[in-house]
Coordinates of C-alpha atoms in Angstrom, one line a residue:
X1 CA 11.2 27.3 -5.4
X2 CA 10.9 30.1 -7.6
X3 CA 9.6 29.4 -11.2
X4 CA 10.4 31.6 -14.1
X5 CA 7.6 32.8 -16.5
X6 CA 8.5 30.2 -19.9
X7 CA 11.3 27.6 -18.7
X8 CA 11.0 23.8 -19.2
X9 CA 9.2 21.8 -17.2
X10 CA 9.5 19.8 -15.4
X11 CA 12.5 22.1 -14.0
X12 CA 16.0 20.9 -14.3
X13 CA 16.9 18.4 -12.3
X14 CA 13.6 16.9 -11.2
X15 CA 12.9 14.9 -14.3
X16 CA 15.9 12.6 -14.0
X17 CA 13.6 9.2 -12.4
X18 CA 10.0 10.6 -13.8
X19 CA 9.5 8.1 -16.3
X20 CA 10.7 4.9 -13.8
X21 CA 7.7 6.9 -11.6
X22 CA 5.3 6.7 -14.6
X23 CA 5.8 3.1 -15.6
X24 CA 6.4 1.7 -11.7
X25 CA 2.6 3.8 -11.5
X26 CA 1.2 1.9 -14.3
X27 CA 2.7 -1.4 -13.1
X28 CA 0.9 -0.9 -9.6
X29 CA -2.4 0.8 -11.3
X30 CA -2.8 -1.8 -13.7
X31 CA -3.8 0.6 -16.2
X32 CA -3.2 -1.0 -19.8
X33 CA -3.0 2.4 -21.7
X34 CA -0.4 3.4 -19.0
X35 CA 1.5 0.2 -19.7
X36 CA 1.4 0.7 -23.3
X37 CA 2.5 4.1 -22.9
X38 CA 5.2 4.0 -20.3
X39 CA 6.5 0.1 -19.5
X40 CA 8.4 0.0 -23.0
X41 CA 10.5 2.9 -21.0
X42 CA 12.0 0.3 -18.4
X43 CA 11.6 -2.6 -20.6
X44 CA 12.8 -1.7 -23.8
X45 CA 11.9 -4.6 -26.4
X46 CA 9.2 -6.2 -24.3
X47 CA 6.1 -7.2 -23.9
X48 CA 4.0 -4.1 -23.4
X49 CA 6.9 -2.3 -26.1
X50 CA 5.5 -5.2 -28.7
X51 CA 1.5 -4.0 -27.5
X52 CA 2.3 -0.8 -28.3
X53 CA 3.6 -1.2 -31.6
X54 CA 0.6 -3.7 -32.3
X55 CA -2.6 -2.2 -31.3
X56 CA -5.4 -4.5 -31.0
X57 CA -3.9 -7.4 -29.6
X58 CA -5.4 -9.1 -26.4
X59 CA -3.5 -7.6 -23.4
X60 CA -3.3 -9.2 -20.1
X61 CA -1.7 -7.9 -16.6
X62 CA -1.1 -9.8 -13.3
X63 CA -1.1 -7.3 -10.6
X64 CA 1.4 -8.1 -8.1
X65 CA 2.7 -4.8 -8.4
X66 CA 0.0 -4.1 -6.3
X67 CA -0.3 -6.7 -4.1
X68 CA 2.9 -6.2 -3.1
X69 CA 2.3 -2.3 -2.4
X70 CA -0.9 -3.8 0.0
X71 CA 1.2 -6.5 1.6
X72 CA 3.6 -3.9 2.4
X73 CA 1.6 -1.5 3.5
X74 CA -0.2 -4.2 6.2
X75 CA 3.1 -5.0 7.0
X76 CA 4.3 -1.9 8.0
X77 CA 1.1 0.1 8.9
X78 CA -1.5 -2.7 9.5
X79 CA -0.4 -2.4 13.2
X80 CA -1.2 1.7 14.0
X81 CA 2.1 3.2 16.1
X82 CA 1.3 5.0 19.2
X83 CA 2.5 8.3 19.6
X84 CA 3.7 8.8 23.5
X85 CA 3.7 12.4 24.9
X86 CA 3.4 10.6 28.3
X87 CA 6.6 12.2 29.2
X88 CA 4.9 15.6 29.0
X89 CA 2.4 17.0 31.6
X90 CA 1.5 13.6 32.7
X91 CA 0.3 13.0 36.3
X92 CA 0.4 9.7 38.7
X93 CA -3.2 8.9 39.6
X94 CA -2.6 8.1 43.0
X95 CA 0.2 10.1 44.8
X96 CA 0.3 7.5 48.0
X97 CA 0.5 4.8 45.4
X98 CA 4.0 5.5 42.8
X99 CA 2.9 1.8 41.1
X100 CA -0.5 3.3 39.9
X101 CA -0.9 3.9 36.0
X102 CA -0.5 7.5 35.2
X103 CA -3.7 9.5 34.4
X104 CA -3.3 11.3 30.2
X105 CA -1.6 13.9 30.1
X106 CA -3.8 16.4 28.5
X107 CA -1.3 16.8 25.9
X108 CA -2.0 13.0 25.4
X109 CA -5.7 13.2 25.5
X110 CA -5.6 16.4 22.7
X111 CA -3.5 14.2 20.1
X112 CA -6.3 11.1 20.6
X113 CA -8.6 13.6 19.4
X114 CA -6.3 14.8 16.6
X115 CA -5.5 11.3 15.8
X116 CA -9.4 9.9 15.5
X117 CA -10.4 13.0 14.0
X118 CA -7.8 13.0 10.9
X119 CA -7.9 9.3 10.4
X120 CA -4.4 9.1 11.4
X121 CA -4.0 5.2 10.7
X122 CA -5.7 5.2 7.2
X123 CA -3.4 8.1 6.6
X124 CA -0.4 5.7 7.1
X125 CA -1.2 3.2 5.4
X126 CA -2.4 5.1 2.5
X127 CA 1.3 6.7 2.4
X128 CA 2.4 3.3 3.2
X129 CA 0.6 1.6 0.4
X130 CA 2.0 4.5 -1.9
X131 CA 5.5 4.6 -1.3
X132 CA 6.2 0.5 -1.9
X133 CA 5.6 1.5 -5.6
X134 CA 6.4 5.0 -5.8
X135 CA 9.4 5.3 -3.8
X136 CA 8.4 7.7 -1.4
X137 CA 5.6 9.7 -0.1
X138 CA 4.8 13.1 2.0
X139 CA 2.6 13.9 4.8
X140 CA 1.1 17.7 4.8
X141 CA -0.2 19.2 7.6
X142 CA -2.9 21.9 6.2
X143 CA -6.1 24.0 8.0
X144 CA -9.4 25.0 6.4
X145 CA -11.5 27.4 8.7
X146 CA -14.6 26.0 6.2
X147 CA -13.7 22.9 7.8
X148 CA -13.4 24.2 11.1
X149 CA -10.4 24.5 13.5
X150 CA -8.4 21.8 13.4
X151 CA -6.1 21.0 12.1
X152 CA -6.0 18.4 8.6
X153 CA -3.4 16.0 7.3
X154 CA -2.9 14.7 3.6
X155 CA -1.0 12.1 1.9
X156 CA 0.8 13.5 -1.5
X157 CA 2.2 11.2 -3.7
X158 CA 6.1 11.3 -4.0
X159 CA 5.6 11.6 -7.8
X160 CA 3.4 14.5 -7.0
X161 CA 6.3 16.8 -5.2
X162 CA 9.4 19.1 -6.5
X163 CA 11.7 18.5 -3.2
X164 CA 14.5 20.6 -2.2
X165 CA 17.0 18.7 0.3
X166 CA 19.6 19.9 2.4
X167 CA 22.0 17.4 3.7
X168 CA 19.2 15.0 3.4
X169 CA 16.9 16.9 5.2
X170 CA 13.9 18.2 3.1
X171 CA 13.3 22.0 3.4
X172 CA 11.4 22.8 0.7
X173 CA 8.7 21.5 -1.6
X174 CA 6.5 22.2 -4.4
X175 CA 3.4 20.1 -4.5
X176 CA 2.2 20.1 -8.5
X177 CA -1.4 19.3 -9.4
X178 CA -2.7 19.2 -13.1
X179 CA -6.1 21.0 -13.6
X180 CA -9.0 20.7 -16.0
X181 CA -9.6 23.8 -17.8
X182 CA -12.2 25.6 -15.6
X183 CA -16.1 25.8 -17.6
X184 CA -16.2 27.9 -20.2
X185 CA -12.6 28.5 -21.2
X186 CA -11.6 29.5 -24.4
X187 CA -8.7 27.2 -25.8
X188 CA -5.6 29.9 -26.3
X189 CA -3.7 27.2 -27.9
X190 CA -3.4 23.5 -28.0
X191 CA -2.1 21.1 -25.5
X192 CA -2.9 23.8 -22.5
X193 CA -1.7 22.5 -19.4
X194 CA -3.6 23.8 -15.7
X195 CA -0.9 23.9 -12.9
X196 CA -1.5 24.8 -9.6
X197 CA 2.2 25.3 -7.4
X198 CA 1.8 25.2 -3.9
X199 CA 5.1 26.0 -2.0
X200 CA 6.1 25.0 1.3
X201 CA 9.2 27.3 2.3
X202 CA 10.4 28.1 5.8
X203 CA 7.4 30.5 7.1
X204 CA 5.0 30.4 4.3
X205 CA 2.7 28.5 1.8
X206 CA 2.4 29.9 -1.2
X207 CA -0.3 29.2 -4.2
X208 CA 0.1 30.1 -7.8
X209 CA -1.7 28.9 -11.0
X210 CA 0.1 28.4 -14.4
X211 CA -1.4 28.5 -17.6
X212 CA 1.6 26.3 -19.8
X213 CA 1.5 22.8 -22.1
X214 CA 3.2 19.3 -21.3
X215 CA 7.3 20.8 -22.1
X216 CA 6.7 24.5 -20.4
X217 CA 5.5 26.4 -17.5
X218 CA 3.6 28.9 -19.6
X219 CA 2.6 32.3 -17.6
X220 CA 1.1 32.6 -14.4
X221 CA -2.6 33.5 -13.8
X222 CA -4.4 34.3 -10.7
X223 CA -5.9 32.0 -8.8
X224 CA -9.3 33.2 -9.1
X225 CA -9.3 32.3 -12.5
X226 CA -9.7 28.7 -11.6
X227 CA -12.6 27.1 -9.3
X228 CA -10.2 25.0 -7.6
X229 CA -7.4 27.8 -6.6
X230 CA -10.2 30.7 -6.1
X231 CA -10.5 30.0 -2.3
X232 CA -6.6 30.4 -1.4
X233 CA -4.7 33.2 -0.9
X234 CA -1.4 33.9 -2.4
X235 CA 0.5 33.8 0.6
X236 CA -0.2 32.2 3.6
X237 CA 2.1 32.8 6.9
X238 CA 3.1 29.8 9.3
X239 CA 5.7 31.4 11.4
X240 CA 3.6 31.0 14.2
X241 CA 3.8 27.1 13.9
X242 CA 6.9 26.4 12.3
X243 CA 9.3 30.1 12.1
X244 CA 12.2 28.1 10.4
X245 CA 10.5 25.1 8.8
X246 CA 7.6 24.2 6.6
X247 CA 4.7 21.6 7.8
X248 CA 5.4 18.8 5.7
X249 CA 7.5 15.9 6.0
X250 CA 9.0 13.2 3.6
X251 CA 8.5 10.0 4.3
X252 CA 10.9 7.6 1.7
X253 CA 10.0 3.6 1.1
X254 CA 13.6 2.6 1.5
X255 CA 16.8 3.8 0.9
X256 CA 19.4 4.4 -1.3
X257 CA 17.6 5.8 -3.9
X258 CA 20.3 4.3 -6.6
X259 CA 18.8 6.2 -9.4
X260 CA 19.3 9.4 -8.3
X261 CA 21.4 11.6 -5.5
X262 CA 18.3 12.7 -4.3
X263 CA 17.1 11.2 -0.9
X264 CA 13.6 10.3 -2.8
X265 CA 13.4 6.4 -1.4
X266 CA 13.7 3.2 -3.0
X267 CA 10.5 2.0 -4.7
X268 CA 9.9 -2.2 -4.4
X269 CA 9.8 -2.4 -7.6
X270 CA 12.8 -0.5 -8.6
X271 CA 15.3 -3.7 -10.9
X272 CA 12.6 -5.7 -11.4
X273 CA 10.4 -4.1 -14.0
X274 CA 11.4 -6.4 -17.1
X275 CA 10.2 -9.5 -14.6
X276 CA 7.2 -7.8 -14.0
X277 CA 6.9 -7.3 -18.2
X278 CA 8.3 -10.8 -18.4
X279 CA 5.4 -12.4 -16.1
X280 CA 2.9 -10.2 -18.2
X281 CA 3.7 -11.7 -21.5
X282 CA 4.3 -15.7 -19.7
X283 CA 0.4 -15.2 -18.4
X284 CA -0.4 -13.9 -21.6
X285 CA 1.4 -17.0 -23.8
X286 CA -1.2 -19.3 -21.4
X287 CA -4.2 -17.2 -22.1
X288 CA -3.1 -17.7 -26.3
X289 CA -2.8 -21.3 -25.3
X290 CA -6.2 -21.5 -23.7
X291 CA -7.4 -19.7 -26.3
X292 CA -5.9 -21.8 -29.1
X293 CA -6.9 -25.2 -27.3
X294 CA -10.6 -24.4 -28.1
X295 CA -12.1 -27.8 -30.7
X296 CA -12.6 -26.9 -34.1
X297 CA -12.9 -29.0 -36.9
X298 CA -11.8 -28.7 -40.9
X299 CA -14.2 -29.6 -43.1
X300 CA -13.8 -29.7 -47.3
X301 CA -15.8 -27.2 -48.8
X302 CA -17.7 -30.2 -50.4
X303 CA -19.6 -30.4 -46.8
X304 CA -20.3 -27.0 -46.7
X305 CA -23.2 -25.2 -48.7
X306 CA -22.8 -21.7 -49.6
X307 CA -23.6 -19.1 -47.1
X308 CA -25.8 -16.2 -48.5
X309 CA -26.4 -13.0 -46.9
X310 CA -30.3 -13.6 -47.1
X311 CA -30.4 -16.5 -44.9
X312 CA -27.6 -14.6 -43.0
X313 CA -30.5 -11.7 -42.3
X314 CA -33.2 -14.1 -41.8
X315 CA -31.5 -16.1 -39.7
X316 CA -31.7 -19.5 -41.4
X317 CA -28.8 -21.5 -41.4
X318 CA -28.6 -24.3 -44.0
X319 CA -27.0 -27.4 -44.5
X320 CA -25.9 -30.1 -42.4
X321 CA -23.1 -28.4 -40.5
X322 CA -25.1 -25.2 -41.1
X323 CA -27.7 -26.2 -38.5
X324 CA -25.2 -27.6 -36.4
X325 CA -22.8 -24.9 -36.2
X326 CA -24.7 -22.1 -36.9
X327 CA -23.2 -21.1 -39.7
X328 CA -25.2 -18.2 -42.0
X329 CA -25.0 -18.0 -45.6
X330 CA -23.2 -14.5 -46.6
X331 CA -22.4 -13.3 -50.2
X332 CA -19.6 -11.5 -49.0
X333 CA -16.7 -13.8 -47.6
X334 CA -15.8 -12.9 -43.8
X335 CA -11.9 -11.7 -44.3
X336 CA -11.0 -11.6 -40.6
X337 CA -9.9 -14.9 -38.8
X338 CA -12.9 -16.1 -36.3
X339 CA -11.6 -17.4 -33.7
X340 CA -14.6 -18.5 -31.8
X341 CA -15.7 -20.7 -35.1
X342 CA -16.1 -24.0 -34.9
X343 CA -16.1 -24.7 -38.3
X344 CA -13.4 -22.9 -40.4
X345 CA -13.4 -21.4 -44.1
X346 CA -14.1 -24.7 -46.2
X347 CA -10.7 -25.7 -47.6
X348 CA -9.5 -27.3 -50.9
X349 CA -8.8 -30.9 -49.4
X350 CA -7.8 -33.6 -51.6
X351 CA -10.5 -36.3 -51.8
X352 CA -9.8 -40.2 -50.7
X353 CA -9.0 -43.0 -53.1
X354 CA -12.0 -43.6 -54.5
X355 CA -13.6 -40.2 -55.1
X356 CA -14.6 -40.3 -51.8
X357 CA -15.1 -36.6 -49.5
X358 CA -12.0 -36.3 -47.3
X359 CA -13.2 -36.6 -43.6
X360 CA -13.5 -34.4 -41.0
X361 CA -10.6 -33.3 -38.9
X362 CA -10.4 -32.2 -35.5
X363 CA -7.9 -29.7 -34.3
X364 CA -7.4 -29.3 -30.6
X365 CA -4.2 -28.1 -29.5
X366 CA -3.1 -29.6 -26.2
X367 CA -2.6 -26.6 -23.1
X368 CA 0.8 -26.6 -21.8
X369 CA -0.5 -25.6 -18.7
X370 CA 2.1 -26.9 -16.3
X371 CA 5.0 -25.0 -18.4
X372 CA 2.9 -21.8 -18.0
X373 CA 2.4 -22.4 -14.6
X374 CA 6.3 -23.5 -13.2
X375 CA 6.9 -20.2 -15.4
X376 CA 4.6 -17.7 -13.6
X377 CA 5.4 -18.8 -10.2
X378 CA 8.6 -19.2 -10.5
X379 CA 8.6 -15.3 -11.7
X380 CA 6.1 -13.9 -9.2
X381 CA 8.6 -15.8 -6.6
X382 CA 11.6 -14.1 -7.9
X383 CA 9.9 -10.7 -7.8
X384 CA 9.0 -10.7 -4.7
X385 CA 12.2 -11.6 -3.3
X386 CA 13.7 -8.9 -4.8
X387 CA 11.4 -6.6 -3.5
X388 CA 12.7 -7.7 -0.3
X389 CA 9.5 -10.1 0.9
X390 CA 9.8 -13.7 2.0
X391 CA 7.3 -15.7 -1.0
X392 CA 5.5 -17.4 2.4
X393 CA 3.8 -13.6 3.0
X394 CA 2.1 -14.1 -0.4
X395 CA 1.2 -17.8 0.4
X396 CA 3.6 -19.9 -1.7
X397 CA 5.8 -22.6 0.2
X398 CA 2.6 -23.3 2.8
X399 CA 2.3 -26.7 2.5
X400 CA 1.4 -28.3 5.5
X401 CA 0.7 -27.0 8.8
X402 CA 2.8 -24.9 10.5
X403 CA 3.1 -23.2 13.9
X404 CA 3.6 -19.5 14.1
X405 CA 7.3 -19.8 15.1
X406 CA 8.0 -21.9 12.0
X407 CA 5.7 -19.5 9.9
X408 CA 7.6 -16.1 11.1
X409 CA 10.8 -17.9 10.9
X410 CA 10.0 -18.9 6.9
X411 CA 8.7 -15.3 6.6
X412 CA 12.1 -13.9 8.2
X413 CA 12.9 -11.5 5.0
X414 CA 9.4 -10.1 5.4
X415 CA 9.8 -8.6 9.0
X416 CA 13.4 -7.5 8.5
X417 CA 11.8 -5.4 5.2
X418 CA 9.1 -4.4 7.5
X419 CA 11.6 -3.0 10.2
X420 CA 13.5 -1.5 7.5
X421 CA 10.8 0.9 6.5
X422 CA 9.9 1.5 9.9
X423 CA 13.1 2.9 11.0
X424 CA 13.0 5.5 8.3
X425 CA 9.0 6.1 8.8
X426 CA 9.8 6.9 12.2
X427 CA 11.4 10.1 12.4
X428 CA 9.1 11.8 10.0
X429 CA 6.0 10.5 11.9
X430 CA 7.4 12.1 15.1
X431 CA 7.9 15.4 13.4
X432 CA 4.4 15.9 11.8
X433 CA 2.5 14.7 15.0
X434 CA 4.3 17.5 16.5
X435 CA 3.5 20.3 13.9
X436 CA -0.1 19.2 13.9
X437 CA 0.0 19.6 17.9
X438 CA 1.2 23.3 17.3
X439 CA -1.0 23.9 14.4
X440 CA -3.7 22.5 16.7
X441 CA -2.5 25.2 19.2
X442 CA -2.2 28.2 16.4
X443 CA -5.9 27.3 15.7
X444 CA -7.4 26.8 19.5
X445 CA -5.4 29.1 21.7
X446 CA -6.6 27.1 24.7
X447 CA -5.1 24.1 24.1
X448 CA -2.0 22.8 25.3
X449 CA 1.3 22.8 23.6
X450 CA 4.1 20.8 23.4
X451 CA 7.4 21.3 24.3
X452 CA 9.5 18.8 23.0
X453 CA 8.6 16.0 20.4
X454 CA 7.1 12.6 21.1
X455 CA 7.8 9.1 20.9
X456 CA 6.8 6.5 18.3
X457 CA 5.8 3.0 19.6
X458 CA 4.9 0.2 17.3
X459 CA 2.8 -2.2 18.3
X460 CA 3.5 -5.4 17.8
X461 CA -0.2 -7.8 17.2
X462 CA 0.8 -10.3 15.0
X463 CA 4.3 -11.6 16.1
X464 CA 4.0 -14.7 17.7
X465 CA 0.9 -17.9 18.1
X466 CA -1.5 -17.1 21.3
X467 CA -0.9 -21.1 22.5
X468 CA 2.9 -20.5 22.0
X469 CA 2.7 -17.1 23.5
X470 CA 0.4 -18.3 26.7
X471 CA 3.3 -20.8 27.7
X472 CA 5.9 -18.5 27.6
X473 CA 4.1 -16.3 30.0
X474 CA 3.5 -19.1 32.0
X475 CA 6.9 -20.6 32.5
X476 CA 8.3 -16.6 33.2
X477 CA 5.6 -16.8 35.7
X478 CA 6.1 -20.0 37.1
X479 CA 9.9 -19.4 37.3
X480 CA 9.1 -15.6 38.9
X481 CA 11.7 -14.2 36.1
X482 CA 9.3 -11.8 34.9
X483 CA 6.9 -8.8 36.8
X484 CA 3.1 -9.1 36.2
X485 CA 3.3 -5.9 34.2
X486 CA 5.7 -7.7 31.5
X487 CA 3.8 -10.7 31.8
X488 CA 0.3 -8.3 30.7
X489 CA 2.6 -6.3 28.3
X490 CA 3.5 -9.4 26.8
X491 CA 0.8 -10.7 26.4
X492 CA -1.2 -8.1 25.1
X493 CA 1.4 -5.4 23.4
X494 CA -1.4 -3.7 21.8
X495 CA -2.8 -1.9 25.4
X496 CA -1.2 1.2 26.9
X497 CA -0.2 1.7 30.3
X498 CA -3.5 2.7 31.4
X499 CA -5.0 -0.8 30.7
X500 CA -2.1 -2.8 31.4
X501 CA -1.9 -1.0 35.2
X502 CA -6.1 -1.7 35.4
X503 CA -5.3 -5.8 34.3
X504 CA -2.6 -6.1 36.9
X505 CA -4.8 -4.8 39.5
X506 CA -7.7 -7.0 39.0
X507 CA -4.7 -10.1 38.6
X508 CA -4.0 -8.9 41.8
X509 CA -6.8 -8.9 43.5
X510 CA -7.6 -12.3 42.2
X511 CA -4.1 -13.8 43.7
X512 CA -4.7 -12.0 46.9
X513 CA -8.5 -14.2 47.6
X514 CA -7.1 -17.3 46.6
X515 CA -4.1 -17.0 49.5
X516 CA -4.4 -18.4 52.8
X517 CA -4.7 -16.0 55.4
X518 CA -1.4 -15.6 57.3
X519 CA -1.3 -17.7 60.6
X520 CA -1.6 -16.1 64.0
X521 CA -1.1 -19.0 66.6
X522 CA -4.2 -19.0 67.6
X523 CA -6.0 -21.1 65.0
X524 CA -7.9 -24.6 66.9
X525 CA -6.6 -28.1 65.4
X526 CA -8.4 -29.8 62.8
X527 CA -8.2 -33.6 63.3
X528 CA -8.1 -36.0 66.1
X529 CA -6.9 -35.0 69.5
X530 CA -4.2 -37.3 70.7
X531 CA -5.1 -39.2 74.0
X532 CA -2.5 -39.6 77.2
X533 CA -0.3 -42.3 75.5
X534 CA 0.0 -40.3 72.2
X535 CA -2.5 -42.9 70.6
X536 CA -5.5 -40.4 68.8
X537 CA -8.7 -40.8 69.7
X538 CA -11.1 -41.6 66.5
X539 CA -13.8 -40.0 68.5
X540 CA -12.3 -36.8 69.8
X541 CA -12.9 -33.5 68.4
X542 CA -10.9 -30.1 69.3
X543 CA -10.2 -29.2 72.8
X544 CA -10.8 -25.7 74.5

């Protein structure tokens, strides 16, 4: 992308969804100024519109914006894929034997390495914990010879990126990162804005720093004007990894992305922002009511003594509901409403018939906790349902006890959302294990290369109950419908082949001692021998 010294920012065309990004951010971060600043944008009139306008206020926030971004991302990432190249350079361990498990191909036993060394599943579900709110998230395959060589993989937020699609493929993107001003900088002119660009294009990376303000790209500096940007150069070539493509890949929650043409993904809580300030504002009405249930009592002023601002600062409290209620004596009347007093501003209350004081009153509003309550769930229920999870994966509707059939059945929506995202994770998962293999074998000549991409497995840990799972294995067993490979497979998806070929060894092994031997026709009779008239003899024992 080619930026020109003085235009708008952000660029045309990229700024169509950024402020559903910055309040669907704020939802997930919980971050009250953020709310303040950016919720009133999809919730015009709201809650956090009215806190805005009315500094000072209590605020509160339930975050299921981000529970639902965690829940997603164990959903969808909790179980780490398995990336096959098993298909590639692999050898059978034993050549007499085609049934034994396959040694690692070394192509196999090079991405393990990758894989352990870069973190690979707490990369996923980072990017999977991103993208549920966001919409969509990239993976960046990068190299620092400071770092050593190997090659590095980082998660960029989807809010973070200026994509370029072609037919929905990505081919180009601009990762944007907002700098401090470096130590010691003189301010030119107020509201300075630090960018650093970082393009990926077909054969390159290239860095540039911009010195601009919040509305325009300013004038470009060079990097070593920055700490940050010093280290880079301005161009950096990757035609020996990729010649025609870049070594990044976009990964998007879901999809359509209904608010704009772009392929960017879906985020979960795209429709459902003024529930999410709706359920604000309900927790916040039962927080007033706690707040206004608190006991207080009115009390003529004829039950009162003055309050003075010398006992105030010697800390003397007079009077009967003085000492009780620690109330100080001030000259100067308080002219802000405390609400934590028991005892409120004495009040012109008419006496009793007879000249008597007027009594004291108790105020205690009751707490309409069970309105609040029905409110709030019923809300965080239909949030969640429209962010396409089942309200059983966030524990409501549990009553009882339940067997894992009947919970994954009640959880249905969950799984299919989980499979959803899957399907589109897949193909960008497959693509940037393969640039980091050829990255890996830019950077260490000696290792192998692939070929051809691999194949992503997921593993399925949590799909069924082990009791429920145990007796299916046994009736396939029992009713020989089923190899012992399945059978291990089945019950344990979470090995590879290596251990499920080792488990039906040793199972084989075991069947094979507790078999009879074979019979020869020459074994001796066990029992009694029959005499000449076919009657047995108790007494008689084998016969040579």
């Amino acid at each position: 992308m080619l930026i020109e010294p003085g235009s708008q920012w952000p660029p045309p065309g990229h700024w169509k969804i950024r402020h559903y990004w910055q309040s669907w951010s704020a939802y997930w971060s919980g971050d009250l100024a953020a709310l303040k600043t950016y919720g009133s944008c999809t919730a015009p009139g709201g809650y956090w519109a009215r806190m805005k306008a009315k500094p000072g206020n209590r605020e509160i926030h339930v975050p299921i914006a981000a529970d639902i971004a965690r829940t997603s991302a164990e959903l969808v990432a909790g179980d780490t894929p398995v990336i096959d190249w098993e298909d590639q350079q692999a050898e059978t361990a034993d050549s007499s034997n085609g049934n034994a498990p396959r040694r690692k191909s070394p192509l196999q036993d090079t991405w393990d390495n990758i894989a352990q060394t870069i973190g690979w599943a707490n990369k996923l579900l980072q990017g999977a914990e991103i993208g549920s709110p966001i919409g969509g998230w990239y993976l960046r395959a990068a190299w620092d010879e400071r770092l050593g060589k190997r090659p590095l993989l980082t998660v960029v937020r989807g809010d973070e990126a200026l994509p370029m699609f072609l037919f929905d493929e990505l081919i180009a993107v601009t990762f944007v990162q907002e700098l401090d001003a470096p130590q010691g900088w003189k301010t030119r002119s107020d509201g300075e804005v630090f960018r650093w660009l970082e393009h990926h294009e077909p054969g390159q990376i290239r860095h540039e720093l911009w010195l601009g303000s919040t509305s325009n790209v300013g004038d470009p500096l060079p990097l070593t004007e920055h700490p940050t940007t010093a280290g880079f150069l301005p161009v950096i070539d990757t035609s020996t990894v990729r010649p025609n493509g870049i070594l990044v890949e976009h990964v998007p929650n879901d999809l359509p992305m209904t608010l704009d043409v772009l392929p960017l993904g879906r985020s979960d809580l795209q429709g459902v922002e003024t529930l999410l300030d709706a359920l604000d504002e309900a927790m916040a009405s039962w927080m007033q009511d706690i707040e206004l249930a608190k006991a207080r009592i009115l009390a003529s002023k004829e039950m009162l003594d003055p309050v003075t601002r010398a006992n105030t600062s010697s800390g003397a409290a007079t009077g009967f509901f003085g000492s009780m209620f620690g109330r100080r004596e001030n000259t100067n009347p308080a002219r802000a409403f405390d609400t934590d007093a028991k005892v409120f501003t004495p009040l012109e209350m008419p006496a009793e018939d007879g000249g008597k004081v007027a009594p004291i009153t108790l105020v205690q509003f009751a707490i309409r906790f069970q309105e609040h309550e029905a409110t709030v769930l019923q809300l965080i229920e239909q949030i969640v349902s429209r962010a396409g999870y089942a309200p059983q994966t966030f524990g409501m509707h549990v009553e009882g006890q339940l067997s894992g059939t009947a919970m994954r059945r009640r959880e249905q929506k969950s799984y299919r959302t989980r499979d959803r995202k899957r399907r589109y994770m897949r193909p960008a998962l497959e693509r940037i294990a393969e640039t980091l293999m050829l990255l890996n074998a830019v950077l260490n000549p000696d290792a192998p290369r692939p070929t051809q991409r691999p194949t992503l497995v997921w593993r399925e840990t949590d799909q069924s109950d082990p009791l429920e799972m145990a007796q299916v294995v046994e009736l396939l067993s029992r009713a020989r419908a089923a190899s012992k490979e399945v059978l291990v497979k089945a019950a344990h998806p979470e090995w590879d082949d290596t251990q499920v070929g080792e488990e039906v060894k040793r199972l084989m092994a075991e069947d094979a001692g507790m078999m009879a031997p074979a019979p020869t026709g020459f074994e001796s009779p066990v029992g009694p021998v029959p005499q000449g008239n076919g009657v047995p003899s108790p007494n008689a024992g084998p016969q040579g």
